[in-house]
Coordinates of C-alpha atoms in Angstrom, one line a residue:
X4 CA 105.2 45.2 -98.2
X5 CA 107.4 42.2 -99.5
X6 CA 107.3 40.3 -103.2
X7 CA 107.1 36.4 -103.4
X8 CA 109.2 35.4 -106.1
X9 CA 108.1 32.2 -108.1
X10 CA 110.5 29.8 -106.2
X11 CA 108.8 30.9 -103.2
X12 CA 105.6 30.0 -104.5
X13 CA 106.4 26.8 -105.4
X14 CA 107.6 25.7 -102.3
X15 CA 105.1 27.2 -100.3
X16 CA 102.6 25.4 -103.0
X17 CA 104.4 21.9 -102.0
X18 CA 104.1 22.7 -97.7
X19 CA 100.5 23.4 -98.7
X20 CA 99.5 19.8 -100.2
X21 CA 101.9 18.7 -97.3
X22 CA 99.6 20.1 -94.7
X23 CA 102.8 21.3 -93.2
X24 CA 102.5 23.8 -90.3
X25 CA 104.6 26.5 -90.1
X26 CA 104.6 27.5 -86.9
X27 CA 104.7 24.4 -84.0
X28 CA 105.0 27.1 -81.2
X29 CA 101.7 28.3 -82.4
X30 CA 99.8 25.7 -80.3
X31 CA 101.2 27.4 -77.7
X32 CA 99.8 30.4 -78.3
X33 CA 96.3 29.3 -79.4
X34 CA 96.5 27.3 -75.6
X35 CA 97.1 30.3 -74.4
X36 CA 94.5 32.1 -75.4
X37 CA 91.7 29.4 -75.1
X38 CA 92.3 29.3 -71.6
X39 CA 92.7 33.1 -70.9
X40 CA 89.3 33.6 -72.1
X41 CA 87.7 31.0 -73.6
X42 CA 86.5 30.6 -77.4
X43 CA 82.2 30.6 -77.7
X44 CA 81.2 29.4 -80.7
X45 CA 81.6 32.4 -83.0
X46 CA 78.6 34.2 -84.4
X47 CA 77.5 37.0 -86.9
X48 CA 76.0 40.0 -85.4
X49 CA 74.8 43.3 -87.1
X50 CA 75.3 46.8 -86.5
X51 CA 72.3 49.1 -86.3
X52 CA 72.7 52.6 -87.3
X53 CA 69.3 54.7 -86.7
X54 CA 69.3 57.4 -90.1
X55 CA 66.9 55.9 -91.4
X56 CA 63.7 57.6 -92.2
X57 CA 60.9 56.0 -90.6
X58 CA 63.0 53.9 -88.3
X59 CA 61.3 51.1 -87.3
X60 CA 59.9 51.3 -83.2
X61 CA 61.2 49.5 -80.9
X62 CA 58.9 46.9 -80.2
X63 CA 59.0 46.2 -83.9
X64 CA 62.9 46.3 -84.4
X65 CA 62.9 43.7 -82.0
X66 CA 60.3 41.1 -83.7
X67 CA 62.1 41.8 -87.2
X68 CA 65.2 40.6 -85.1
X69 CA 63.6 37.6 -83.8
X70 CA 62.1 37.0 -87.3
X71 CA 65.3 37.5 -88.9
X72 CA 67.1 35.0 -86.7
X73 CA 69.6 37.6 -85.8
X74 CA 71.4 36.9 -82.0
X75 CA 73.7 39.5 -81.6
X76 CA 73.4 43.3 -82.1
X77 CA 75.5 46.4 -81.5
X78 CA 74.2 49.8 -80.6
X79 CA 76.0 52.4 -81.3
X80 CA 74.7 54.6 -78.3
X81 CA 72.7 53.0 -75.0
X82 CA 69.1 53.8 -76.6
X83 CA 66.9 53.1 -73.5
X84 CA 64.1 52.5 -75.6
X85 CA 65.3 49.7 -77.4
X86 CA 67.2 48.4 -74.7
X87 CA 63.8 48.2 -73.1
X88 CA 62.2 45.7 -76.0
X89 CA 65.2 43.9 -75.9
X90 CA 64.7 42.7 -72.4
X91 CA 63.5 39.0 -72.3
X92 CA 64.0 38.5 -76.1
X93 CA 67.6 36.4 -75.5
X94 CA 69.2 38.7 -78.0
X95 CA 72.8 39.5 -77.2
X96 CA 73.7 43.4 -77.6
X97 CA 77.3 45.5 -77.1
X98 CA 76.1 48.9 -76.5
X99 CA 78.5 52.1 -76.6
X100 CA 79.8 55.1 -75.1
X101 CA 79.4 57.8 -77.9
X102 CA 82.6 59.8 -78.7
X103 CA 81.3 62.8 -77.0
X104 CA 80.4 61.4 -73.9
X105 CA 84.1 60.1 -73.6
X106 CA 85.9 63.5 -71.8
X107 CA 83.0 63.3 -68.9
X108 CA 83.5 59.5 -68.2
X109 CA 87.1 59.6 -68.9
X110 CA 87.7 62.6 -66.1
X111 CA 85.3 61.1 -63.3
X112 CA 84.7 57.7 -61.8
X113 CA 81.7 59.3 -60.6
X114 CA 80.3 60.3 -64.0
X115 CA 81.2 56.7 -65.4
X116 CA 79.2 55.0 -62.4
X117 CA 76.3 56.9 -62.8
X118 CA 76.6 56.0 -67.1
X119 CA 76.9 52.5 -66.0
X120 CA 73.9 52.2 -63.8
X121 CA 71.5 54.5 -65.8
X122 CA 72.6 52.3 -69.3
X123 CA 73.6 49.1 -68.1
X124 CA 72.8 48.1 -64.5
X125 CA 69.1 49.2 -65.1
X126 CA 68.5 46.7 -67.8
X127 CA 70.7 44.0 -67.3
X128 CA 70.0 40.5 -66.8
X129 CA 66.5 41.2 -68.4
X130 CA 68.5 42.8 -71.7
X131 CA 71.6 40.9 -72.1
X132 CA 74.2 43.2 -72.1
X133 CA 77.6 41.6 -73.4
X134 CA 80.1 44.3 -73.4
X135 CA 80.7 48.0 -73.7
X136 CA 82.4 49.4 -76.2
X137 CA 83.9 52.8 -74.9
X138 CA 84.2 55.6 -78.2
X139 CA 84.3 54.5 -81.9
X140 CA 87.6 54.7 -84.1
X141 CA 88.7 57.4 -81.3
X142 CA 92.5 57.2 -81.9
X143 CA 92.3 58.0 -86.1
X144 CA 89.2 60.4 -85.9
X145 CA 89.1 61.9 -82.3
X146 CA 93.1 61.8 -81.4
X147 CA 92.7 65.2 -79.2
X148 CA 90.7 62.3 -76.8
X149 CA 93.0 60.0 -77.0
X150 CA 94.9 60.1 -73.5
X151 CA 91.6 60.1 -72.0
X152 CA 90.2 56.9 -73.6
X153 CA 92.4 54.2 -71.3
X154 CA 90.8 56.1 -68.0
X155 CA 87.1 56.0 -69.8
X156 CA 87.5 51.9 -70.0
X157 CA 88.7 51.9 -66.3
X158 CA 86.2 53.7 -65.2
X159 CA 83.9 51.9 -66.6
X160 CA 85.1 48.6 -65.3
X161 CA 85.4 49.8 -62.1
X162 CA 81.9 50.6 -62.2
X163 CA 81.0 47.0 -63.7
X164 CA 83.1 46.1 -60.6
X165 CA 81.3 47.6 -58.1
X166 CA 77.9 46.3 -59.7
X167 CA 79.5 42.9 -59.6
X168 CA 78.7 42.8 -63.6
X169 CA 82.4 42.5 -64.7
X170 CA 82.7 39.0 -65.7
X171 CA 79.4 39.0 -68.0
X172 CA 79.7 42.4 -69.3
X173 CA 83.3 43.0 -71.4
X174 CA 84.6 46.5 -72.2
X175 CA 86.6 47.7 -74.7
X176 CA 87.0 50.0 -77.4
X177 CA 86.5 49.5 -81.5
X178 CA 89.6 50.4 -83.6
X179 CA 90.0 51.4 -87.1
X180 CA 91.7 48.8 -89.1
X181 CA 94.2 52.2 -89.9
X182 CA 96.1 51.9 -86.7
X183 CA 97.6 49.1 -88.1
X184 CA 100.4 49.5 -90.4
X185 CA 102.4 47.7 -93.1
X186 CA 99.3 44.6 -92.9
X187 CA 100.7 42.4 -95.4
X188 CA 102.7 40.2 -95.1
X189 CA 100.6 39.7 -91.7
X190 CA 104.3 38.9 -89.9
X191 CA 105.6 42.2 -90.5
X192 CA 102.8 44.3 -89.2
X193 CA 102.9 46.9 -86.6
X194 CA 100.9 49.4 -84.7
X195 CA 100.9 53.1 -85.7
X196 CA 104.1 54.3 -83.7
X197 CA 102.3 57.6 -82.8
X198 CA 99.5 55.9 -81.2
X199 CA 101.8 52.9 -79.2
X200 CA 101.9 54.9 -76.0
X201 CA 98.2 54.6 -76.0
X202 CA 97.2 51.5 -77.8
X203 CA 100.3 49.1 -75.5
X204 CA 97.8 49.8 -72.0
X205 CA 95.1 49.6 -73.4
X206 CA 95.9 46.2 -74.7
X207 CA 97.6 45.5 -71.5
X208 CA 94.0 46.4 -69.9
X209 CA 91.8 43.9 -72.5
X210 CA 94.6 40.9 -71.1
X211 CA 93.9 41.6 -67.8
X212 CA 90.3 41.9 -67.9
X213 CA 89.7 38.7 -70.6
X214 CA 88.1 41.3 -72.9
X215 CA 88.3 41.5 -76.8
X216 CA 90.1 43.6 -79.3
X217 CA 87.6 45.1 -81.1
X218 CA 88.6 46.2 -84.7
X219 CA 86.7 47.6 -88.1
X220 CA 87.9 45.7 -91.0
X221 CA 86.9 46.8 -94.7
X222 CA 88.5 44.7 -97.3
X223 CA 86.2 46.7 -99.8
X224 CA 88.4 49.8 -98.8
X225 CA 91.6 47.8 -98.9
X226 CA 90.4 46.5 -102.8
X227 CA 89.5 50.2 -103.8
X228 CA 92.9 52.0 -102.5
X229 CA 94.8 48.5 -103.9
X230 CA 92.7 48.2 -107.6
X231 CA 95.7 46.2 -109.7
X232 CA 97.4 44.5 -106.6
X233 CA 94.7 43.0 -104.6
X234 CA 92.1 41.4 -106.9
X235 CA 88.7 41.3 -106.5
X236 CA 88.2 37.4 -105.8
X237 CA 90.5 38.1 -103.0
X238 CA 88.3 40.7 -101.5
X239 CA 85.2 38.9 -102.0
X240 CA 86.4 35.5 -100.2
X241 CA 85.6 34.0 -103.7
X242 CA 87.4 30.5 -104.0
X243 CA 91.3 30.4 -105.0
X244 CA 93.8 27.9 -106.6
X245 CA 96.7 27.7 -104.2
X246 CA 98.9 29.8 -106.8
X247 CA 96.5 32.8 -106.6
X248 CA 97.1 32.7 -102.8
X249 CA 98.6 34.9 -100.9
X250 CA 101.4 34.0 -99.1
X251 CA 103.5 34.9 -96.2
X252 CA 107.1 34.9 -96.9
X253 CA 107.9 34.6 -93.2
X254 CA 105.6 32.4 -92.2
X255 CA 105.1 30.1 -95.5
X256 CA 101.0 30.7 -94.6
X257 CA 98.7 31.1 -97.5
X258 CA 96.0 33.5 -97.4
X259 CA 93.0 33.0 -99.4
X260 CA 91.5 36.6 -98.5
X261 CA 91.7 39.6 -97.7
X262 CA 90.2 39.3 -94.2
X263 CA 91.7 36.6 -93.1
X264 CA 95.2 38.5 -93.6
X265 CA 93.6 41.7 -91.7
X266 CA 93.0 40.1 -88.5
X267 CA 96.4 38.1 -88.7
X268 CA 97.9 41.4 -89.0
X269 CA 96.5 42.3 -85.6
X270 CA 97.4 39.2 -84.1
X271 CA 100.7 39.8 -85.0
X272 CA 100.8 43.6 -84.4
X273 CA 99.9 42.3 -80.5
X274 CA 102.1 39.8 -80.4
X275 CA 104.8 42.8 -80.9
X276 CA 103.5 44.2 -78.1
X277 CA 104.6 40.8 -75.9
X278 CA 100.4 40.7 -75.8
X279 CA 99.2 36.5 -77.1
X280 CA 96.3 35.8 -75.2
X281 CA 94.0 39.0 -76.8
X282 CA 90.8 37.4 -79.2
X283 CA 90.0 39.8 -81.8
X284 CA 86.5 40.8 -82.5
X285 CA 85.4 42.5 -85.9
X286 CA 82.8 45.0 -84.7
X287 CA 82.2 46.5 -88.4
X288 CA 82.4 45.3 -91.7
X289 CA 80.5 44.6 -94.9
X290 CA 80.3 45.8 -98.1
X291 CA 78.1 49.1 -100.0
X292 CA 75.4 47.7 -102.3
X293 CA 75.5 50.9 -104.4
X294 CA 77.4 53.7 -105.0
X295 CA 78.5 56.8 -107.6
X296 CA 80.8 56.9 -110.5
X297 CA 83.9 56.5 -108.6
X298 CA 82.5 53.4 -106.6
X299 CA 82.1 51.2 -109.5
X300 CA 82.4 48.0 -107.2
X301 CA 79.9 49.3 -104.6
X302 CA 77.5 46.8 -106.1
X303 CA 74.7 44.7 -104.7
X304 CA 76.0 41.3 -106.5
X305 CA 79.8 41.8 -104.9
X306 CA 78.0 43.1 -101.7
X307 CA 75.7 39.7 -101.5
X308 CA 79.0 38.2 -102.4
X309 CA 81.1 39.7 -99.6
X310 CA 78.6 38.8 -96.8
X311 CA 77.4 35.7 -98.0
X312 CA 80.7 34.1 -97.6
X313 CA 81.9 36.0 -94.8
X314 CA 79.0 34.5 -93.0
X315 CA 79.6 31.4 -94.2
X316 CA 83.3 31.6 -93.5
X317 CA 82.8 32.2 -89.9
X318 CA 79.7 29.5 -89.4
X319 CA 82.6 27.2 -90.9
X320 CA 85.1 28.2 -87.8
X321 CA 87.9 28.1 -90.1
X322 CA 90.0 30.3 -88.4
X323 CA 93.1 32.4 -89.8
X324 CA 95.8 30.9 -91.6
X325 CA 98.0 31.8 -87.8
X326 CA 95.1 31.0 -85.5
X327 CA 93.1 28.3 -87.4
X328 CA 91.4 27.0 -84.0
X329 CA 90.3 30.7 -83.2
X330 CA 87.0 32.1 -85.1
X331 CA 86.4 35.7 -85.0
X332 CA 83.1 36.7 -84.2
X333 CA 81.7 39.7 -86.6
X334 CA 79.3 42.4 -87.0
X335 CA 78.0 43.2 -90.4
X336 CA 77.8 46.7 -91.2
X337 CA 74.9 47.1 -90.8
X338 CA 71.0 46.3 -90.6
X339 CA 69.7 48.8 -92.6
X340 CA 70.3 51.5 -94.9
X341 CA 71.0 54.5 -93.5
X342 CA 69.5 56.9 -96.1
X343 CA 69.7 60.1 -93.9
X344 CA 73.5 59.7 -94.2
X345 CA 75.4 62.7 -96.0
X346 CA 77.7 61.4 -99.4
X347 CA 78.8 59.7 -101.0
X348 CA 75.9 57.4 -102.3
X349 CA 77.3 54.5 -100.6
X350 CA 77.7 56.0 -96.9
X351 CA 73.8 55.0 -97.3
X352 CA 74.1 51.9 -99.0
X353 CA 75.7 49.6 -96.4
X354 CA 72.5 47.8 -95.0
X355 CA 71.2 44.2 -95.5
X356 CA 67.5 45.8 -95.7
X357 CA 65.9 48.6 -96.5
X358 CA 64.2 51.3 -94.0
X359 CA 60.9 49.1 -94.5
X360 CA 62.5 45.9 -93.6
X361 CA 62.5 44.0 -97.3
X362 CA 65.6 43.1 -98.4
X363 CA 68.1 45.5 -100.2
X364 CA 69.3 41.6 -102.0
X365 CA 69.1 37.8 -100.8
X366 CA 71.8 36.2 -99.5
X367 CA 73.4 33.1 -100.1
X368 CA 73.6 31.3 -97.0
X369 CA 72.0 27.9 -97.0
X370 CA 73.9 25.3 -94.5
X371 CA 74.6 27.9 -92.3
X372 CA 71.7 27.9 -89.8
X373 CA 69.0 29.7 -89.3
X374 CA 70.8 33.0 -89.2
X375 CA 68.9 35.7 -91.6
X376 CA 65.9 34.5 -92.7
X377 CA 65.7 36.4 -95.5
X378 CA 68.0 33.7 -97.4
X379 CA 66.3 31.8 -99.9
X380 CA 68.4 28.8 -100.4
X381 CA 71.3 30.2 -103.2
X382 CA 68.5 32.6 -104.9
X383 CA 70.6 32.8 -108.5
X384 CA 68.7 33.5 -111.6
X385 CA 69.7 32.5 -115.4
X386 CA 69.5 35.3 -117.6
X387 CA 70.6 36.2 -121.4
X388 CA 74.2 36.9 -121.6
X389 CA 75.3 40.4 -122.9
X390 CA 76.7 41.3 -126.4
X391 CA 74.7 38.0 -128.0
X392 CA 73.4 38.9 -131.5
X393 CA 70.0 38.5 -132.0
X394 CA 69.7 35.1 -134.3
X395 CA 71.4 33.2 -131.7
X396 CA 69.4 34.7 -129.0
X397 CA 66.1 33.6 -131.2
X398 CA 67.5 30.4 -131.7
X399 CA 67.9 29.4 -128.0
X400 CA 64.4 31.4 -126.5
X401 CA 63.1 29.5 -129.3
X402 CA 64.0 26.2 -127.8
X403 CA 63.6 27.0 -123.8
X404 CA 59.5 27.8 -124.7
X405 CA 59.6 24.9 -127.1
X406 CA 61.2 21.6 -126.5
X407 CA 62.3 23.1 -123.1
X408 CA 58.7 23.6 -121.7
X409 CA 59.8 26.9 -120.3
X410 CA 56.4 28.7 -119.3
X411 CA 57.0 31.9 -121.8
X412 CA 53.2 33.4 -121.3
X413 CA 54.3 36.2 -119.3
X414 CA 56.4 37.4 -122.6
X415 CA 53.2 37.4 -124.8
X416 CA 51.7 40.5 -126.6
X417 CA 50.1 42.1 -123.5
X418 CA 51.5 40.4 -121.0
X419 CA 53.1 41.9 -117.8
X420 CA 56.7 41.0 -119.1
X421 CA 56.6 41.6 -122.6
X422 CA 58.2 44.9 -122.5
X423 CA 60.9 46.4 -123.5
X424 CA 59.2 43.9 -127.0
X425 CA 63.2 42.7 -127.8
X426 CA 64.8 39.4 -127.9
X427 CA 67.1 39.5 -124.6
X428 CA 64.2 40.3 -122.5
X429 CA 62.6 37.5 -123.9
X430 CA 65.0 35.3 -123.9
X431 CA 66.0 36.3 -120.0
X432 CA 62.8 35.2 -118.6
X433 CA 62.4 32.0 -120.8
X434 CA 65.7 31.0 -119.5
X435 CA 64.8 32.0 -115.7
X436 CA 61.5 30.0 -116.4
X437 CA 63.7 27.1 -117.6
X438 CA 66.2 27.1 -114.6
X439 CA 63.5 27.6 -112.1
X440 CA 61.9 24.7 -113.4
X441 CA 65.1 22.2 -113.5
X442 CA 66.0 23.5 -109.7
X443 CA 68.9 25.1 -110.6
X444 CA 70.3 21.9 -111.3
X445 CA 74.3 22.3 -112.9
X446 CA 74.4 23.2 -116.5
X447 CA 70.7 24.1 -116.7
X448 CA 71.4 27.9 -117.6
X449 CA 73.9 27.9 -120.8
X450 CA 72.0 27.2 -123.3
X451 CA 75.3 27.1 -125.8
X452 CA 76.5 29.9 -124.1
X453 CA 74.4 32.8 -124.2
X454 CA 73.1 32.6 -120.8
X455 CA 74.6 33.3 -117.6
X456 CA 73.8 33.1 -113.5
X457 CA 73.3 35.9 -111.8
X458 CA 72.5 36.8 -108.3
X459 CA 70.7 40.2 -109.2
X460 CA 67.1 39.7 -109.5
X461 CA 66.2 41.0 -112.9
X462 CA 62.9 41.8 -112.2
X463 CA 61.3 45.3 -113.1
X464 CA 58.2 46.9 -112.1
X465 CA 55.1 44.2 -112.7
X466 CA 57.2 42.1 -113.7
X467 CA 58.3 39.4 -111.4
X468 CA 61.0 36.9 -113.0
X469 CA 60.0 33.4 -111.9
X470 CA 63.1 33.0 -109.6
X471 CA 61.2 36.2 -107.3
X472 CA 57.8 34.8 -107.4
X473 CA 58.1 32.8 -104.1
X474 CA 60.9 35.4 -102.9
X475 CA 58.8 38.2 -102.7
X476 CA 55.7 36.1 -101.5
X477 CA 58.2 35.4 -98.1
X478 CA 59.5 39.1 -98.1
X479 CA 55.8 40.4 -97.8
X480 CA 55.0 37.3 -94.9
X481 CA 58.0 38.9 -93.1
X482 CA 57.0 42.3 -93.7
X483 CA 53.4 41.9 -92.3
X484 CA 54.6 39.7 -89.1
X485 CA 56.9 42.6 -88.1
X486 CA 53.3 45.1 -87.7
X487 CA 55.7 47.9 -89.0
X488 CA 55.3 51.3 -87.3
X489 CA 57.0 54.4 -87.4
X490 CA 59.9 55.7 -85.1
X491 CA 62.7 58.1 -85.2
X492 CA 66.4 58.1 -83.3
X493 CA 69.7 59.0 -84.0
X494 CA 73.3 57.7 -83.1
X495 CA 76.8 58.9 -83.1
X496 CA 78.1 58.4 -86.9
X497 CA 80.6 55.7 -86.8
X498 CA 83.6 56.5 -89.4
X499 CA 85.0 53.9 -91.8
X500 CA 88.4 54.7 -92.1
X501 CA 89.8 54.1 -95.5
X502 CA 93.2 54.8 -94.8
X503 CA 94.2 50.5 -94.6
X504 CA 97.2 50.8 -97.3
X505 CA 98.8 48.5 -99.7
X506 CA 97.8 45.2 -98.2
X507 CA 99.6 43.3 -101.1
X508 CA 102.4 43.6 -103.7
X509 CA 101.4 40.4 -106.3
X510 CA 99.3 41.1 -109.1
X511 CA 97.1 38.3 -110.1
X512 CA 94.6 37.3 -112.9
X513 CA 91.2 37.3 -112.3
X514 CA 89.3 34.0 -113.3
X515 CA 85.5 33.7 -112.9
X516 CA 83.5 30.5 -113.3
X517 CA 80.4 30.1 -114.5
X518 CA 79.0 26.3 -115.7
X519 CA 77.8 25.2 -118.6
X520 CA 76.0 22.4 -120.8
X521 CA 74.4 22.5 -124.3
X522 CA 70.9 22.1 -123.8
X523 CA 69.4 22.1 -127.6

């Protein structure tokens, strides 16, 4: 952990508007690596976990898929069922060795031969099989297995080997982002010590074999254990002046997020390791929608937040501040929530959808492709702004159904949204009505400062808020195109480890933006 002082941060500032590059022997490295293995565009996958009650069948998981624009899945077992819809759909899936099946394919080539051709020689070309990923977070939550996780991923290569599959299908194994220590400044970090007898060959063995380094990576985590040092705007790739940065004091690179700094710190942990031609691959992350009491930030706004521009940050192929040619490819975590899942509240609260497939909240992805088709083009809503006192409030719902030509009959006597009968409910749907009707042009929700945009939909029971109308009319088309039936499975229970620690020293304020314009 290392403090920038403010002279630092001035010239670091200047190198910024310079465009000066820190690091000219970078290039070589980035060379290096693009011709070891190669960069693919990079994508967003999902994770799908199976506690859900009333998981969706097979046959249906797959169409919700299709319908959902979604490419790229990982399974966290080798479910022959669904590997069996998958076949012929073009969707791309990792599928793993659980943690308990690791001491029987790490102890006999035999065992791991037969595990290859039962769960990925029997489906392959048909289901398109991109890699294996041997065990889950095995060397934090399993380290009993740990010497026996290196000969698992042979094994299994040599049985990719002998089924002449080893150049399509990768294997490796996912990592929690805890075996990483000291990750900020990124330059300083280093493996775990105890685990650098095991992690050096395995890394060794993803070199040779042109396979990925597959890491978890939770900035919410980092945020929660860091509250005071790494602010929130940070976490939530929200947009940064270059003195809210932050910065690298031995490489002069500015980090505008949290994530961006976590997989530098594993580029540089390898590099330590003599290891520069490894691509990382995030295989989890995301952020809970809800939570309890002491997950206060477990929201669905910061989690539409998180994704939203994580999504957007890869589609942009922006890089890392060290590796700005190299995209990682991620995995949300995950498809659904997993509401069989024990507590807390938000070990079931990580999932883009509900069991039923409708949206758990809309995300903000337009420009980005088709990816997710549950985006609705920025779906924000205008609302009354808390702590407003009444007369003011009047004053401005007032206007919106007046001279604004808001449409306020939903909020007359008898109406479906004239309860709770008091002025900010009112005044919250006659602003909506307004917005929704200018398009969401800028400055159309103020109102002289007593509204706000939100990305919550404040609708309630019957009552639909005008920015939902069309939103829920799509949901329900998705909904019934998917024919949903019932199903049940289960899979091995993937751990987030929190234990990231202090990712940055430097407080910093905390400014949020919202526009405005006086509109009566």
């Amino acid at each position: 952990m290392a403090a920038s002082n403010p002279a630092l941060l001035i010239i670091t500032f200047v190198l910024s508007i310079l465009h000066f590059t820190p690091f000219s022997a970078q290039a070589n490295v980035v060379a290096e690596i693009k011709q070891n293995q190669g960069q693919d565009s990079p994508y967003v996958g999902v994770n799908i976990g199976t506690d859900v009650s009333n998981f969706l069948s097979p046959s249906d998981l797959v169409t919700f898929l299709q319908l959902q624009k979604i490419t790229h899945i990982r399974l966290y077992d080798a479910d022959p069922d669904i590997l069996k819809a998958l076949a012929r759909s073009q969707i791309r899936v990792i599928v793993g060795v659980p943690n308990n099946q690791l001491i029987a394919i790490g102890s006999s080539n035999a065992t791991a031969a037969i595990w290859v051709g039962r769960n990925v020689a029997s489906y392959y070309p048909e289901t398109l099989i991109t890699a294996i990923s041997v065990g889950d977070e095995l060397l934090t939550t399993v380290p009993s297995t740990s010497p026996l996780l290196l000969p698992a991923m042979e094994s299994i290569y040599s049985a990719l080997v002998a089924s002449n599959l080893h150049t399509q299908i990768k294997v490796s194994t996912p990592h929690s982002a805890a075996v990483i220590l000291d990750p900020f400044p990124p330059s300083q970090a280093f493996f775990n010590t105890s685990m650098a007898a095991y992690l050096l060959p395995i890394i060794q063995f993803l070199s040779k074999t042109q396979s990925p380094f597959m890491i978890n990576l939770y900035p919410y985590y980092v945020y929660m254990e860091n509250k005071g040092v790494v602010p929130l705007d940070n976490s939530l790739f929200k947009p940064l002046t270059p003195s809210k940065e932050m910065v690298d004091p031995n490489t002069l690179l500015h980090y505008s997020n949290v994530f961006d700094a976590m997989i530098d710190s594993a580029y540089f942990s390898m590099k330590n390791l003599n290891v520069t031609d490894v691509v990382v691959l995030v295989t989890e992350t995301g952020w809970p929608s809800k939570g309890d009491a002491k997950e206060p930030y477990a929201t669905k706004d910061n989690a539409d937040t998180y994704n939203s521009n994580l999504i957007k940050h890869v589609f942009d192929r922006s890089g890392t501040p060290y590796h700005p040619e190299i995209t990682s490819s991620v995995y949300l975590y995950e498809l659904f929530d997993e509401d069989l899942r024990a507590p807390p509240v938000s070990e079931a609260n990580w999932g883009l959808f509900y069991g039923n497939s409708t949206p758990v909240y809309l995300l903000h992805v337009s420009g980005s492709g088709t990816f997710l088709a549950n985006d609705t083009t920025n779906q924000t809503y205008c609302i009354a702004t808390d702590g407003v006192d009444s007369r003011t409030l009047q004053a401005a719902l007032d206007w919106a159904c007046g001279p604004g030509r808001a449409n306020c009959s939903e909020i007359q006597p008898g109406e479906t949204c004239y309860q709770p009968n008091n002025v900010k409910n009112h005044a919250s749907y006659a602003f909506d009505s307004y917005y929704q009707k200018e398009g969401k042009a800028p400055g159309s929700c103020d109102f002289k400062g007593v509204a706000m945009i939100t990305t919550t939909d404040p609708s309630r029971g019957g009552c639909v808020f005008p920015g939902s109308k069309n939103v829920r009319k799509k949901s329900k088309e998705v909904t019934s195109s998917a024919q949903l039936s019932g199903g049940s499975s289960t899979r091995s229970i993937s751990l987030r480890n929190n234990g990231i620690g202090v990712l940055c020293s430097v407080a910093f304020a905390v400014i949020f933006v919202i526009p405005f314009m006086p509109l009566f």
